[in-house]
mmCIF file of C-alpha atoms in Angstrom:
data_model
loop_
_atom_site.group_PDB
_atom_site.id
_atom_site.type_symbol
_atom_site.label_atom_id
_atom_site.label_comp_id
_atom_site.label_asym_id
_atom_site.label_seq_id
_atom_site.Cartn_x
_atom_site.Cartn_y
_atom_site.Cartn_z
ATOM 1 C CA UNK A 1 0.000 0.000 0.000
ATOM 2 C CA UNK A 2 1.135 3.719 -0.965
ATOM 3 C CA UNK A 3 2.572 6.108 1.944
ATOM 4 C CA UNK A 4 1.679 9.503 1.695
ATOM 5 C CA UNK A 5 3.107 12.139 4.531
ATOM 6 C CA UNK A 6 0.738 14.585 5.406
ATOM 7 C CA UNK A 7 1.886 18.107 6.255
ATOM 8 C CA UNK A 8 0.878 19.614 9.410
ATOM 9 C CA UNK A 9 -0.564 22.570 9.822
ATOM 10 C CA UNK A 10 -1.762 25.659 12.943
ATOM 11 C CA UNK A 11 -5.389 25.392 13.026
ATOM 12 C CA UNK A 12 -7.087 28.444 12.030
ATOM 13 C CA UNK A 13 -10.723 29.484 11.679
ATOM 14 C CA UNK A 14 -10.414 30.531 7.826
ATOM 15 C CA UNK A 15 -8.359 27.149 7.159
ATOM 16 C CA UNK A 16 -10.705 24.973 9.115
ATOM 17 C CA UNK A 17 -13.827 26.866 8.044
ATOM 18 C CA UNK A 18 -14.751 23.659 5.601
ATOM 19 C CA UNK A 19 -15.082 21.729 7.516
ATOM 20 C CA UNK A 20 -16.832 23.377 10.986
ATOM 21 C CA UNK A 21 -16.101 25.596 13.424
ATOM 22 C CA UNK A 22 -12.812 26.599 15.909
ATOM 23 C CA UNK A 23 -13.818 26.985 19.285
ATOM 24 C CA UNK A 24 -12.035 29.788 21.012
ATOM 25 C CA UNK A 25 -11.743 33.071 22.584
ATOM 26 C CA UNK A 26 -10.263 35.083 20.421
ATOM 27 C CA UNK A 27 -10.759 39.009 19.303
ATOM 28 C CA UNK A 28 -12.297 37.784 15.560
ATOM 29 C CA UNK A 29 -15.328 35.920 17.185
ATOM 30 C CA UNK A 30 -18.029 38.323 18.606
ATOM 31 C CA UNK A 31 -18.072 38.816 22.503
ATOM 32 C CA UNK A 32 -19.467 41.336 24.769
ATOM 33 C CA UNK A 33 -18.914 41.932 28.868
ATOM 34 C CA UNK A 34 -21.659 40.167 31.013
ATOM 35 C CA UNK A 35 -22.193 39.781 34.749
ATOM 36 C CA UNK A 36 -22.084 43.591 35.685
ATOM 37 C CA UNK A 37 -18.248 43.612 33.655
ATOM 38 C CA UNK A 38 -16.850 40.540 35.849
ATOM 39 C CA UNK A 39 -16.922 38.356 32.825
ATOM 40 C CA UNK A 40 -16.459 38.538 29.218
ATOM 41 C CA UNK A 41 -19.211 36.069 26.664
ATOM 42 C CA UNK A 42 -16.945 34.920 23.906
ATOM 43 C CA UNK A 43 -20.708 34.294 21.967
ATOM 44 C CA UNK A 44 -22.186 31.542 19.609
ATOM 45 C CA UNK A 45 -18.922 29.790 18.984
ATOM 46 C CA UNK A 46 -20.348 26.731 17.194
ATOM 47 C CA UNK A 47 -23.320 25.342 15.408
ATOM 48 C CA UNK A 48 -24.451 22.290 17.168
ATOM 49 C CA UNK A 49 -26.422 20.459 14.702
ATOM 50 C CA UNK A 50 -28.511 17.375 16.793
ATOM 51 C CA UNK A 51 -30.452 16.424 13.242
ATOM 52 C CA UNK A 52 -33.828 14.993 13.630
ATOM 53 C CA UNK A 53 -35.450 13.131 15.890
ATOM 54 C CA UNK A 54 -31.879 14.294 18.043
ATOM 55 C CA UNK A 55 -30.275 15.978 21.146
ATOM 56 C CA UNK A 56 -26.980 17.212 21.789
ATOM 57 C CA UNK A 57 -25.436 15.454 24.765
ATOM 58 C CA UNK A 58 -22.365 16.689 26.217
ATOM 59 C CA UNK A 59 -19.873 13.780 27.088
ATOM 60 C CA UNK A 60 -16.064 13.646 28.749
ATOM 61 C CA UNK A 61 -14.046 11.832 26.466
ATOM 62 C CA UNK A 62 -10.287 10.343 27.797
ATOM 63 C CA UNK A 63 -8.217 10.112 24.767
ATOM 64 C CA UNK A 64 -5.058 7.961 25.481
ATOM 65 C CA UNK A 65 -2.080 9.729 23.763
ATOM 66 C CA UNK A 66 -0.448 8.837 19.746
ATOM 67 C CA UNK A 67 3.166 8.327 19.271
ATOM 68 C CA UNK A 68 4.058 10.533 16.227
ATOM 69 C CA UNK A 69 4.737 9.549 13.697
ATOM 70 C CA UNK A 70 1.349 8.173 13.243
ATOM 71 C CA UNK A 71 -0.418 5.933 10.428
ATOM 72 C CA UNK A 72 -3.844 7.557 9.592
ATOM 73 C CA UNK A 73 -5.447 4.646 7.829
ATOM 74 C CA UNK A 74 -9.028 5.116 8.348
ATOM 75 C CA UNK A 75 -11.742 8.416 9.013
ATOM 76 C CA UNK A 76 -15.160 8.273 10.185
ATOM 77 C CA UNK A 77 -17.867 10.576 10.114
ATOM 78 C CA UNK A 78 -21.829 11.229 11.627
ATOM 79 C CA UNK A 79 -23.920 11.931 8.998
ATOM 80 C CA UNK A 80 -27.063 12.775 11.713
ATOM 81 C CA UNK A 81 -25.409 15.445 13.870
ATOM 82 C CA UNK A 82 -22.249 17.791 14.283
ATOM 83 C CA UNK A 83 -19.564 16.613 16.942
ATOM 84 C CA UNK A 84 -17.543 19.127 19.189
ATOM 85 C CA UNK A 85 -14.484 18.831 21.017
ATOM 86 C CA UNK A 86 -13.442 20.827 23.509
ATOM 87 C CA UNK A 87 -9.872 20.318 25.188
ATOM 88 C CA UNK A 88 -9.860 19.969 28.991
ATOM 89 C CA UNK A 89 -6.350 19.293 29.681
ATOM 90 C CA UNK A 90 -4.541 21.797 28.581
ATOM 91 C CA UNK A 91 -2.299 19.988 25.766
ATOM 92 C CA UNK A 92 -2.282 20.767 22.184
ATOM 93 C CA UNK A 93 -3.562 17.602 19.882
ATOM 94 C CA UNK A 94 -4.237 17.033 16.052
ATOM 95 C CA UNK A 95 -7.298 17.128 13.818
ATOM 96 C CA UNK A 96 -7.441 15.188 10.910
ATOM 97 C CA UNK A 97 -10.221 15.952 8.706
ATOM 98 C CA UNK A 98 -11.296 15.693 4.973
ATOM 99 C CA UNK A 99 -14.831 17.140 3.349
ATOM 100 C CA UNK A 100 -18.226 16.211 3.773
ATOM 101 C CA UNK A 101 -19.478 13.552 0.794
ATOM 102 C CA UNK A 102 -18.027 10.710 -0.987
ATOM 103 C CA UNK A 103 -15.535 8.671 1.164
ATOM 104 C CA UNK A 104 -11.605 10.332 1.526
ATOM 105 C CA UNK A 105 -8.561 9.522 -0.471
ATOM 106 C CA UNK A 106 -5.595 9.865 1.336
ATOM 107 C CA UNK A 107 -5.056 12.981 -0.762
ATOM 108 C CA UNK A 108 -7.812 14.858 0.363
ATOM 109 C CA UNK A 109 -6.853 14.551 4.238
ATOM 110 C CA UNK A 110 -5.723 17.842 6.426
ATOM 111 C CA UNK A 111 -3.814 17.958 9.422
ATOM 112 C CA UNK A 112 -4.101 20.519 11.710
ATOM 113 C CA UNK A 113 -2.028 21.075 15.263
ATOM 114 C CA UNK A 114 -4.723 22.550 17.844
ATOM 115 C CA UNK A 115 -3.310 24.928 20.617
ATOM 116 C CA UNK A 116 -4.609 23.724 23.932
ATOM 117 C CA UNK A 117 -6.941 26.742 24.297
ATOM 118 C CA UNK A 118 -9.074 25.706 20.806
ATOM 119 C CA UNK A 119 -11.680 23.385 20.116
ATOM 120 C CA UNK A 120 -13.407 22.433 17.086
ATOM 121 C CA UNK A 121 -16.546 21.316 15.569
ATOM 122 C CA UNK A 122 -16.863 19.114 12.807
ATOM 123 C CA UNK A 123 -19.784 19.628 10.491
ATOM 124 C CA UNK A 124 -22.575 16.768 10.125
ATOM 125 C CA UNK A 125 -20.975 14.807 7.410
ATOM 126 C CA UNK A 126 -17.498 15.991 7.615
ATOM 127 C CA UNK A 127 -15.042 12.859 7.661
ATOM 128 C CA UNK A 128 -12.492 12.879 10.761
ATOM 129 C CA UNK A 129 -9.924 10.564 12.306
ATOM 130 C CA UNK A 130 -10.894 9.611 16.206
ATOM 131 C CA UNK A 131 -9.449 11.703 18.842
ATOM 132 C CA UNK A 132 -5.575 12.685 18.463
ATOM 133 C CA UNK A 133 -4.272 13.600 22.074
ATOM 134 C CA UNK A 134 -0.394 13.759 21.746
ATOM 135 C CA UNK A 135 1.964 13.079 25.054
ATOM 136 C CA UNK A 136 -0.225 12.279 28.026
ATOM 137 C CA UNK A 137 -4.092 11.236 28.704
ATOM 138 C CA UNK A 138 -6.230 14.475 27.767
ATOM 139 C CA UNK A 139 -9.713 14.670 28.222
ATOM 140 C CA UNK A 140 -12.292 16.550 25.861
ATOM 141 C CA UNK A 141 -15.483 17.995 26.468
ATOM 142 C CA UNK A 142 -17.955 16.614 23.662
ATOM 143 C CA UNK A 143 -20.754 17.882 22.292
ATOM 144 C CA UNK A 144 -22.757 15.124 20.057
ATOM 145 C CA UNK A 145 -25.880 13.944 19.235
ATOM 146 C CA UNK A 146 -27.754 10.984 21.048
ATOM 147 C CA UNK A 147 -30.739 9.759 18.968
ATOM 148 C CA UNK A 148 -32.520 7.347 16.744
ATOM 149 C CA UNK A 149 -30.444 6.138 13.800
ATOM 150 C CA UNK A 150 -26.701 5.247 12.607
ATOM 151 C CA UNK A 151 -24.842 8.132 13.397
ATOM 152 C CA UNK A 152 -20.812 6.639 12.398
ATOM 153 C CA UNK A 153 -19.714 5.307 9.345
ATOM 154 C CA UNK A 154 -16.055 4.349 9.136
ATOM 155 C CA UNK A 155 -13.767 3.947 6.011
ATOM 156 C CA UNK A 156 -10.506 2.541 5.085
ATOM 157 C CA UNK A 157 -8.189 4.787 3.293
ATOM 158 C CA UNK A 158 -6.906 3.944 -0.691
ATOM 159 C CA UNK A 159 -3.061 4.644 0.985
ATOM 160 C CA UNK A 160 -1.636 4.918 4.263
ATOM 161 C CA UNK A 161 -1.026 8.396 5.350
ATOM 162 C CA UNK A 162 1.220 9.373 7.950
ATOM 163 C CA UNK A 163 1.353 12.256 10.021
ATOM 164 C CA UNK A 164 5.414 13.453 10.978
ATOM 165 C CA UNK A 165 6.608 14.390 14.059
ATOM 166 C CA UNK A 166 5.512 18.091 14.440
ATOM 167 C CA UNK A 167 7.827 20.249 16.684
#
């Protein structure tokens, strides 16, 4: 089977805007004081999409850390509902995604290195690898959907891609 190496790169709202939303406090999202000035709303940072018949859920997932370089050889992705993550421990981690529709070559894949202060949300539809952590146990708050229906489908990539060591 064919090796590609994907390039890594920071994740950005602009670059990841294809495929959802970043999560994160930043001067470019709109926010406004609250709570007599005490706190600032960083406001509507995502579009949770629960589909039909579903609810968003909000789950603690423990991702167990990758060794870099890693083999990306499959993606999934919920066709019912968007899926957020939301970092907890304070550790940067990857995002592998490709677009919404027709299953991923390896060539379509993107890589993205996640500060630990960003989160992201993948679209309904948009194809993904599982959770990344890199160098310790990190947990992630997720917001899903919980409903009627099949809401993963998993594929197999045409190659074997493989993300480098990223400094």
């Amino acid at each position: 089977m064919k090796t590609l190496e994907l390039a890594v790169e920071p994740l950005s709202r602009e670059a990841f805007a294809p495929f959802g939303d970043v999560i994160e406090a930043s001067e470019a999202v709109r926010h406004f004081p609250i709570n007599g000035g005490n706190t600032e709303r960083y406001h509507d940072l995502a579009s949770i999409e629960p589909g039909p018949e579903g609810r968003a859920i909000v789950s603690i997932f423990r991702g167990q850390p990758r060794a870099l370089p890693f083999r990306v050889e499959m993606m999934e992705r919920h066709p019912l509902g968007s899926q957020a993550f939301i970092p907890l421990s304070g550790r940067p981690y990857l995002v592998v995604v490709a677009p919404a529709g027709a299953p991923p070559a390896a060539t379509d894949l993107r890589v993205f290195l996640a500060r630990a202060d960003q989160g992201v949300n993948y679209r309904t539809g948009v194809w993904h690898h599982p959770l990344l952590a890199l160098d310790a146990v990190c947990d992630f708050l997720v917001v899903d959907r919980s409903g009627p229906g099949h809401n993963c489908d998993e594929v197999q990539l045409d190659a074997v891609a493989v993300i480098p060591t990223v400094a």
